[in-house]
Coordinates of C-alpha atoms and ligand atoms in Angstrom, one line a residue:
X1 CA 62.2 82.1 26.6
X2 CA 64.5 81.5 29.7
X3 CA 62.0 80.3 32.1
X4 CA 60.2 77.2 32.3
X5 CA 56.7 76.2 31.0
X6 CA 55.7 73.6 33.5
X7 CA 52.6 72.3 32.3
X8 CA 53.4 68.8 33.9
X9 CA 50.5 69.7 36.8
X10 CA 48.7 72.4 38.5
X11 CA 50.8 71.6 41.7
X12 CA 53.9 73.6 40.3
X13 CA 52.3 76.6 41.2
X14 CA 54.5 78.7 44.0
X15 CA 53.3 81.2 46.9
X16 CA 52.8 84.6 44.8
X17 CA 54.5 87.7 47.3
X18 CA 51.2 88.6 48.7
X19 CA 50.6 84.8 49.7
X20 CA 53.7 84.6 51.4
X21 CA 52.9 88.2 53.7
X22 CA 49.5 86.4 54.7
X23 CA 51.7 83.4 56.0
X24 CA 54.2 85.6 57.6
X25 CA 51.7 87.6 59.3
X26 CA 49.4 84.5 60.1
X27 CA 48.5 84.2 63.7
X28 CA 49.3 80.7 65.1
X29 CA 48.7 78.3 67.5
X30 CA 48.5 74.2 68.7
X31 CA 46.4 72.8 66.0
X32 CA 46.0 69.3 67.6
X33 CA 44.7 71.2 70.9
X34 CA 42.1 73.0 68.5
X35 CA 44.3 76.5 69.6
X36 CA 45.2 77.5 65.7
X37 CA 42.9 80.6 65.3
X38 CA 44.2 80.7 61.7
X39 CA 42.9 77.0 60.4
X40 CA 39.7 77.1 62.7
X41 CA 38.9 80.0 60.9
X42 CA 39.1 78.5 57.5
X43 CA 38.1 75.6 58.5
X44 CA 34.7 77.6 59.5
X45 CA 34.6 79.8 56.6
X46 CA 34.9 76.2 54.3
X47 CA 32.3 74.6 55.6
X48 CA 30.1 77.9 55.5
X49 CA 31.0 77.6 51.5
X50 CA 30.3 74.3 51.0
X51 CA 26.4 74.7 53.5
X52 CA 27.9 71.6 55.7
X53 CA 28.3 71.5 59.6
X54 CA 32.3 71.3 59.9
X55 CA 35.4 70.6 58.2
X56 CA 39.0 69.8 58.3
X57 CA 42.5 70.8 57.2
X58 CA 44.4 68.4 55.9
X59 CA 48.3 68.4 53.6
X60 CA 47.2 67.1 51.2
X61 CA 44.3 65.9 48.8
X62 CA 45.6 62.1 49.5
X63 CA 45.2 62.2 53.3
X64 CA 41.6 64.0 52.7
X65 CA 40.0 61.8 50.8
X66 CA 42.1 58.7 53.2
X67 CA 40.4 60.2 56.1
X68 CA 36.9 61.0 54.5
X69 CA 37.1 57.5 53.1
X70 CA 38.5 55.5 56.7
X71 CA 35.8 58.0 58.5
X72 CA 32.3 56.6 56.5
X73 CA 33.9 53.4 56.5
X74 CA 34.8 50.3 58.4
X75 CA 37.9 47.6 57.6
X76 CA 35.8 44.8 55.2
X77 CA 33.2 47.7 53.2
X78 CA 33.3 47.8 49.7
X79 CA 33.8 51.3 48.2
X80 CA 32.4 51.8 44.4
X81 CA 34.3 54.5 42.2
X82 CA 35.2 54.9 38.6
X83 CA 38.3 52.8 37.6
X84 CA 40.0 56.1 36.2
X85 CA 39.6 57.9 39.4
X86 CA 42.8 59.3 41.5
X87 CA 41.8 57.4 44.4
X88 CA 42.2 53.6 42.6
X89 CA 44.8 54.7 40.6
X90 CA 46.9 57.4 42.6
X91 CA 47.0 56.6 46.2
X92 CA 49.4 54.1 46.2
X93 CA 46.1 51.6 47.6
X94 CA 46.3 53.6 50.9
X95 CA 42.3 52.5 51.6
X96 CA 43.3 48.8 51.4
X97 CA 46.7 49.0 53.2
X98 CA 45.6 51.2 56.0
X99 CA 41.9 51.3 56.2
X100 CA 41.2 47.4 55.3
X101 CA 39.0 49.0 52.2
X102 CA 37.8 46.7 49.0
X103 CA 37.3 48.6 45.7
X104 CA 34.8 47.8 42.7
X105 CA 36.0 49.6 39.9
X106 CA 33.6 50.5 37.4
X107 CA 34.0 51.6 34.1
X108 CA 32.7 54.9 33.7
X109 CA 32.2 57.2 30.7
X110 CA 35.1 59.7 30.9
X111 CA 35.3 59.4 34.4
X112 CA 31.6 59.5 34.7
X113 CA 30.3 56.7 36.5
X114 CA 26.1 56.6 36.8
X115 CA 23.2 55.5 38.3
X116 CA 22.4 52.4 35.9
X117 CA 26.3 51.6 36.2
X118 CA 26.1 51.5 40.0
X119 CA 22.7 50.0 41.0
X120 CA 23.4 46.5 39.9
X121 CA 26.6 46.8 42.0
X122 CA 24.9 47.5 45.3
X123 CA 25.4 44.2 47.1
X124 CA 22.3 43.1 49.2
X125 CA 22.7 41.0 52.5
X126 CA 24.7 38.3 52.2
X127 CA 26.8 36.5 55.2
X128 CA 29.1 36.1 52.1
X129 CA 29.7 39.5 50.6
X130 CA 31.7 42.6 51.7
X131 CA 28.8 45.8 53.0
X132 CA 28.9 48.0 50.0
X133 CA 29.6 51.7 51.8
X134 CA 30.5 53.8 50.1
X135 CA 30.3 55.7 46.5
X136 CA 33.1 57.8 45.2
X137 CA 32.9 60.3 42.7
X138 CA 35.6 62.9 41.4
X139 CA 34.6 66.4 40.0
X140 CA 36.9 67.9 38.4
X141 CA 38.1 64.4 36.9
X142 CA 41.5 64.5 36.3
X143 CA 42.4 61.3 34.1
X144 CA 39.4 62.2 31.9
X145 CA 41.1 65.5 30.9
X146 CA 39.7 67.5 34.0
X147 CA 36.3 66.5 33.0
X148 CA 32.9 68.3 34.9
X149 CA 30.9 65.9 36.8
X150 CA 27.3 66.6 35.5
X151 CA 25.5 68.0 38.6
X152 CA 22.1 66.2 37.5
X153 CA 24.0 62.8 37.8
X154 CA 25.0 63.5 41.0
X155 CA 21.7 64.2 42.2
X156 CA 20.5 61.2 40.9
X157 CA 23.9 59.1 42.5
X158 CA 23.6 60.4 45.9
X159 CA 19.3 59.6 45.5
X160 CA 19.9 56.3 45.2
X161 CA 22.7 56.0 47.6
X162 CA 20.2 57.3 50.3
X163 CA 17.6 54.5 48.8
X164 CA 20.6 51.9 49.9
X165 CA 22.3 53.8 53.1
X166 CA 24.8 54.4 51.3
X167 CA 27.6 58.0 51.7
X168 CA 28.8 59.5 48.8
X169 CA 32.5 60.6 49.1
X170 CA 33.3 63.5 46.6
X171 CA 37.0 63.7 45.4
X172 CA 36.9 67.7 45.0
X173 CA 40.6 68.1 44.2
X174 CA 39.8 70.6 41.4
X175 CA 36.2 71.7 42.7
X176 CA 36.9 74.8 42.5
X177 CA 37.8 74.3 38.6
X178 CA 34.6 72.8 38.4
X179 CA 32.8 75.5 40.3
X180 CA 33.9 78.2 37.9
X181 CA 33.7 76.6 34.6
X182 CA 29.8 75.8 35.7
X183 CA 28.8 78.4 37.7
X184 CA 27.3 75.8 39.7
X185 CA 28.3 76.5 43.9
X186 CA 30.6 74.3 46.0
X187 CA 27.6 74.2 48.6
X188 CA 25.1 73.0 45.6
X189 CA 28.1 70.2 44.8
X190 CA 28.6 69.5 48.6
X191 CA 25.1 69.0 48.9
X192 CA 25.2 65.7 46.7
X193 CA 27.8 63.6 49.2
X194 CA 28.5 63.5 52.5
X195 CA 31.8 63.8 52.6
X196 CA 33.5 66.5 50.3
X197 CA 37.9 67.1 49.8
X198 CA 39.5 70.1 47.8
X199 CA 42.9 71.0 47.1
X200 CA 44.1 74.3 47.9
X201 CA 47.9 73.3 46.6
X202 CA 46.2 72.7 43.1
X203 CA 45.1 75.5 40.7
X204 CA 44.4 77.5 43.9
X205 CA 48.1 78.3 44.2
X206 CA 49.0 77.1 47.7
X207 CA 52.0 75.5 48.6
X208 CA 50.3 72.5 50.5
X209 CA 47.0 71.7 51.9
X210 CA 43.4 70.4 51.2
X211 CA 40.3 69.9 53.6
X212 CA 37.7 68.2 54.1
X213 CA 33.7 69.1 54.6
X214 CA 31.2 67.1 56.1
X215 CA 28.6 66.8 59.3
X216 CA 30.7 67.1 62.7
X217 CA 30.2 63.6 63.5
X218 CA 31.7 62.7 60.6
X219 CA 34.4 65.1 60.8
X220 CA 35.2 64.5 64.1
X221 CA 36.2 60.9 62.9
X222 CA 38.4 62.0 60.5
X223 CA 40.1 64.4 62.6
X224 CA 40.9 60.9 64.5
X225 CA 42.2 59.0 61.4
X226 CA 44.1 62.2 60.3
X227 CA 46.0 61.7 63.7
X228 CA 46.2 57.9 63.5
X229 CA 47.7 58.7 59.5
X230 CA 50.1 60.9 61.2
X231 CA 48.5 64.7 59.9
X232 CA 48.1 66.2 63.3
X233 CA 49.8 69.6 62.5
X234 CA 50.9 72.0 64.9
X235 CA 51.3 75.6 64.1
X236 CA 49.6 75.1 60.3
X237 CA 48.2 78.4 60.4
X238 CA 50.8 79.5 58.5
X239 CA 49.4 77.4 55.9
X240 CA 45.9 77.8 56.3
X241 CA 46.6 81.4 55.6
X242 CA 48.2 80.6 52.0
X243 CA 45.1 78.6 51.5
X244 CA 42.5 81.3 52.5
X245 CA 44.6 83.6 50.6
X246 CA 43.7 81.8 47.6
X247 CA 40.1 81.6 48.5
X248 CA 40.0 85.4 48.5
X249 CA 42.1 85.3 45.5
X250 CA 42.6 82.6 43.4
X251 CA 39.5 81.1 43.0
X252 CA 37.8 83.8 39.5
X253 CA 41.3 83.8 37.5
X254 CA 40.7 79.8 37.4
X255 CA 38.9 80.9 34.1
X256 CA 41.8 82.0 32.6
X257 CA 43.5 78.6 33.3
X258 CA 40.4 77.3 31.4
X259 CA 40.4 80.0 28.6
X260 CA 44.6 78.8 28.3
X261 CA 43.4 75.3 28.1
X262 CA 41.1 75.6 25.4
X263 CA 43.6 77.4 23.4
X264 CA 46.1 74.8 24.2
X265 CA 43.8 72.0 23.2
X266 CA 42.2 74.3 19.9
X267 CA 46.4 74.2 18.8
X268 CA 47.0 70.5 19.4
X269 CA 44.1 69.3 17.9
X270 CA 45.2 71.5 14.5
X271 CA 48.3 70.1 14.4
X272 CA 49.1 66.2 12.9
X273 CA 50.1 63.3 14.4
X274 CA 48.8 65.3 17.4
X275 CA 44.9 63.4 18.8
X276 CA 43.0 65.4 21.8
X277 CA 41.6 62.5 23.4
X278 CA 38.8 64.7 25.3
X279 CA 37.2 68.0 25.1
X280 CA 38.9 70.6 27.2
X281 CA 36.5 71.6 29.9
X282 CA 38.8 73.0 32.5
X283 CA 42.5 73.3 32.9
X284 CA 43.2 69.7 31.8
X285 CA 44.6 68.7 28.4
X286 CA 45.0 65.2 27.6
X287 CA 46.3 64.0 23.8
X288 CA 48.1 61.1 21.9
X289 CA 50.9 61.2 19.7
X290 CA 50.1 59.1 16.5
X291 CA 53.1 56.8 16.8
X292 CA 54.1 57.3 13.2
X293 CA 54.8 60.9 13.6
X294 CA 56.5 60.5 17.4
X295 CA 57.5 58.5 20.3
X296 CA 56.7 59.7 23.9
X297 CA 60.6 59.9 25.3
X298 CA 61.2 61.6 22.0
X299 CA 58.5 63.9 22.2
X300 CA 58.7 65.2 25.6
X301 CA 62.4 65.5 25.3
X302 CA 62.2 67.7 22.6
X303 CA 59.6 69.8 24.4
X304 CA 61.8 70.1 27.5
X305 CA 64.9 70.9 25.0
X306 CA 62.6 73.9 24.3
X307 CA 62.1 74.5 28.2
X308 CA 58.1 73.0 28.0
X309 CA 57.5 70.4 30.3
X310 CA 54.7 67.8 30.3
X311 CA 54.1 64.6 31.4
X312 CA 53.3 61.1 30.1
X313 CA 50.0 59.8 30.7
X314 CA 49.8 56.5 29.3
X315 CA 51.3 55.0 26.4
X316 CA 51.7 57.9 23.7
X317 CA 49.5 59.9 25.7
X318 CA 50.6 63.2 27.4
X319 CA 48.8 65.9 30.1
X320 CA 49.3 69.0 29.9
X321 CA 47.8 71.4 32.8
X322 CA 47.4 75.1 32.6
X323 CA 47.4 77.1 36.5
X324 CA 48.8 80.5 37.8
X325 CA 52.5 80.6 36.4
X326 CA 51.6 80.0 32.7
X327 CA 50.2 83.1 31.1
X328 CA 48.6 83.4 27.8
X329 CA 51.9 84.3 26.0
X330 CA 53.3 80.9 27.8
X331 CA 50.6 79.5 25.5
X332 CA 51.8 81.0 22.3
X333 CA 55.5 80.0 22.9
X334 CA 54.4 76.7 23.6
X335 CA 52.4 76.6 20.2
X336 CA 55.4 77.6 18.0
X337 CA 57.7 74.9 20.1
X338 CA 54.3 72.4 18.8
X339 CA 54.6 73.2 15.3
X340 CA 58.4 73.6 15.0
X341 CA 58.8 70.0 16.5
X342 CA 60.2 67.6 14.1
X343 CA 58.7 64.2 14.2
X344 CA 61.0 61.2 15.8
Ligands
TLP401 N1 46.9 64.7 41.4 C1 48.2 64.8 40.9 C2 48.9 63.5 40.7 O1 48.8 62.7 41.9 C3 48.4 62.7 39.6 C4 48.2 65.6 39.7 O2 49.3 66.1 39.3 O3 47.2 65.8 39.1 N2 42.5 63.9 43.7 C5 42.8 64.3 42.5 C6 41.7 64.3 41.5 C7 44.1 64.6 42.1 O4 44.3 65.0 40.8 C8 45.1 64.6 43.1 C9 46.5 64.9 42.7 C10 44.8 64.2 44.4 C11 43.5 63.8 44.7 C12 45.8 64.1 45.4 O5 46.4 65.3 45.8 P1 47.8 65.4 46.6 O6 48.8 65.3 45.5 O7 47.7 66.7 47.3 O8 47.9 64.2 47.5

């Protein structure tokens, strides 16, 4: 094999031809002036999928949930999320440097955080105390091995955060992952926080972009952050073309991402020294070398010897993630490069 497997992230993924004619031929205009007929018209069709009032385009799934997160919130609140989330662990403490944000980190069940975890951690009135604000959840979960938020639970979360005033923010990087696996809609998920981001740039197969869905109000604020953080684009319609492209397009082959996943996950677990640390649910694979057998430099050296790439999630733990440019017979090369490898 001469190319690369790059299974180190779903972000590897590059414009397919067709993508790049829609950006060539995308119509264009002052996004900041609200002239780009390109992203107001995804930014419509978005929130349509999602049943909210408006939404927002973004580059990248960072600034979305920063601007989701700044707009619900004010410098002082307390935000409560799942200590494995991509927000606490991911975004280099962007809510604290910039939007004077406190965390409580919870430790959540594979990535699922619930209502008997949370209640207790709902502050009441105190001259003392930070406001708790905010709840944050992330569906797909990505440290948990791209594990599915249960939709019940987050029924349940986003009652009792209406009990306490409290928004629900809804890191939707891979919601679309989610989406597919479940059958479950991105409206029927939107309608359990107020303030929803996806990734086009992911599995989707855009070069950049994410957005944000929510009531105007709200996204009216974080159209004001996204300026303040310095995401006022200008003629982004060439990119909000590649990102309806892969609404159109992109979103039903996520399955065979998942269907390559399993497999992937079906061969590791079959093969010693070799521990799948969670069941494969989407495109995520997550698994730990028994240190007798190998060491993590040595291991995913050898793989990139065999032109596989992976990366290290945590001591002799690696991810691999399966998107658009890794077929199914990537997946059987990759097996025989597995078993061949000598342990180091
Ligand atoms: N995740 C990246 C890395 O940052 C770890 C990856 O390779 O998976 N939310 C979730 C759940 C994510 O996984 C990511 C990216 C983001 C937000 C941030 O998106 P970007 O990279 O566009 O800022």
């Amino acid at each position: 094999m001469s190319k690369f497997v790059d299974l180190r992230s779903d972000t590897v993924t590059r414009p397919v031809p067709e993508m790049r004619k829609a950006i060539a031929e995308a119509e264009v205009g002052d996004d900041v002036f609200g002239d780009d007929p390109t992203v107001n018209a995804l930014e419509a069709r978005v929130a349509g999928e999602f049943g909210r009032e408006a939404a927002l385009f973004v580059p990248s799934g960072t600034m979305a949930n920063q601007v989701a997160l700044a707009a619900l919130t004010q410098p002082g609140d307390e935000v409560i999320l799942d200590r494995q989330s991509h927000i606490f662990n991911y975004e280099v403490a962007a809510a604290s440097a910039i939007s004077g944000i406190q965390f409580n980190a919870l430790d959540g069940d594979r990535g699922v955080i619930t209502t008997r975890d949370i209640a207790p951690c709902i502050r009441e009135p105190n001259v003392h105390c930070p406001e708790t604000r905010v709840i944050s959840l992330e569906n797909t979960h990505n440290r948990a091995g791209g594990r599915i938020f249960p939709l019940e639970e987050m029924i349940s979360i986003k009652a009792l955060a209406d009990r306490h005033h409290l928004k629900v923010h809804l890191d939707g990087a891979r919601i679309a992952n989610a989406s597919v696996a479940t059958g479950i809609s991105f409206a029927a998920y939107a309608s359990c926080a107020d303030t929803v981001s996806m990734c086009f740039s992911k599995g989707l197969g855009a070069p950049i972009g994410s957005i944000v869905v929510s009531d105007h109000e709200t996204i009216e604020r974080a159209r004001k952050k996204r300026k303040m953080f310095g995401g006022g684009m200008r003629q982004v319609g060439i990119l909000a073309a590649a990102a309806n492209y892969s609404l159109d397009h992109h979103v039903g082959r996520l399955r065979d991402d998942h269907e390559n996943a399993a497999r992937l996950g079906e061969i590791i677990s079959s093969i010693d020294g070799m521990t799948l640390l969670y069941p494969v649910e989407t495109n995520i694979v997550v698994f730990r070398l028994d240190e007798r057998a190998y060491t993590l430099d040595g291991f995913l050296s050898s793989l990139k010897e065999h032109r596989v790439l992976a990366v290290p999630f945590g001591p002799r733990t690696v991810r691999m993630v399966t998107h658009l440019d890794v077929g199914a017979d990537d997946i059987s090369y990759v097996e025989s490069v597995l078993r061949d490898l000598k342990p180091n």
